[in-house]
C-alpha positions as a LaTeX table, in Angstrom:
\begin{tabular}{lrrr}
\hline
Residue & $x$ (\AA) & $y$ (\AA) & $z$ (\AA) \\
\hline
Met1 & $-23.39$ & 26.86 & $-65.65$ \\
Lys2 & $-27.00$ & 26.99 & $-64.48$ \\
Ser3 & $-28.31$ & 26.98 & $-68.06$ \\
Leu4 & $-26.19$ & 23.90 & $-68.73$ \\
Leu5 & $-27.69$ & 22.11 & $-65.73$ \\
Trp6 & $-31.29$ & 22.99 & $-66.59$ \\
Ser7 & $-31.02$ & 22.68 & $-70.39$ \\
Gly8 & $-32.71$ & 19.30 & $-70.84$ \\
Gly9 & $-36.19$ & 18.55 & $-69.52$ \\
Ala10 & $-35.77$ & 14.80 & $-70.08$ \\
Glu11 & $-32.50$ & 14.73 & $-68.15$ \\
Gln12 & $-34.11$ & 16.70 & $-65.33$ \\
Ala13 & $-37.08$ & 14.30 & $-65.18$ \\
Ser14 & $-34.74$ & 11.33 & $-65.22$ \\
Cys15 & $-32.64$ & 12.80 & $-62.44$ \\
Ser16 & $-35.76$ & 13.60 & $-60.42$ \\
Glu17 & $-37.06$ & 10.04 & $-60.84$ \\
Gly18 & $-33.68$ & 8.63 & $-59.87$ \\
Gly19 & $-33.59$ & 10.83 & $-56.79$ \\
Arg20 & $-37.09$ & 9.74 & $-55.81$ \\
Arg21 & $-36.16$ & 6.06 & $-56.16$ \\
Leu22 & $-33.00$ & 6.60 & $-54.18$ \\
Ala23 & $-35.00$ & 8.25 & $-51.38$ \\
Gln24 & $-37.53$ & 5.39 & $-51.36$ \\
Asn25 & $-34.73$ & 2.84 & $-51.18$ \\
Ala26 & $-33.14$ & 4.72 & $-48.29$ \\
Val27 & $-36.44$ & 4.85 & $-46.39$ \\
Ser28 & $-37.10$ & 1.13 & $-46.92$ \\
Ala29 & $-33.51$ & 0.29 & $-45.89$ \\
Met30 & $-33.93$ & 2.35 & $-42.71$ \\
Ala31 & $-37.23$ & 0.61 & $-41.92$ \\
Ser32 & $-35.65$ & $-2.79$ & $-42.50$ \\
Cys33 & $-32.68$ & $-1.92$ & $-40.30$ \\
Ser34 & $-35.00$ & $-0.60$ & $-37.58$ \\
Ala35 & $-37.06$ & $-3.82$ & $-37.65$ \\
Ser36 & $-33.87$ & $-5.88$ & $-37.42$ \\
Ile37 & $-32.63$ & $-3.86$ & $-34.45$ \\
Gln38 & $-36.01$ & $-4.17$ & $-32.70$ \\
Ala39 & $-36.05$ & $-7.95$ & $-33.24$ \\
Arg40 & $-32.50$ & $-8.26$ & $-31.92$ \\
Leu41 & $-33.41$ & $-6.14$ & $-28.89$ \\
Ala42 & $-36.48$ & $-8.29$ & $-28.17$ \\
Arg43 & $-34.38$ & $-11.48$ & $-28.36$ \\
Ser44 & $-31.78$ & $-9.93$ & $-26.09$ \\
Glu45 & $-34.41$ & $-8.88$ & $-23.54$ \\
Ala46 & $-35.95$ & $-12.37$ & $-23.64$ \\
Ala47 & $-32.53$ & $-13.95$ & $-23.07$ \\
Val48 & $-31.86$ & $-11.66$ & $-20.11$ \\
Lys49 & $-35.28$ & $-12.45$ & $-18.63$ \\
Leu50 & $-34.77$ & $-16.19$ & $-19.15$ \\
Gly51 & $-31.32$ & $-16.00$ & $-17.56$ \\
Ala52 & $-32.71$ & $-14.13$ & $-14.54$ \\
Glu53 & $-35.48$ & $-16.72$ & $-14.09$ \\
His54 & $-32.98$ & $-19.55$ & $-14.44$ \\
Arg55 & $-30.74$ & $-18.05$ & $-11.75$ \\
Leu56 & $-33.72$ & $-17.61$ & $-9.40$ \\
Val57 & $-34.94$ & $-21.19$ & $-9.91$ \\
Gly58 & $-31.44$ & $-22.62$ & $-9.61$ \\
Gly59 & $-30.88$ & $-20.86$ & $-6.31$ \\
Thr60 & $-27.58$ & $-19.35$ & $-7.41$ \\
Arg61 & $-28.67$ & $-15.78$ & $-7.88$ \\
Arg62 & $-25.74$ & $-13.48$ & $-8.54$ \\
Asp63 & $-26.41$ & $-9.75$ & $-8.56$ \\
\hline
\end{tabular}
């Protein structure tokens, strides 16, 4: 079975290249997802801060 898997150098190179591309795509997808989560978190924190300031200014602070 092992000799069948390692019989072709071209197939091995192609598989290796495909694996490398797949890994790069996964890394870039994770980075993109992380950036999206960080942006969403920043917007959420800003909304919470704005809401807290609004409650303080309005005089109806509810804790």
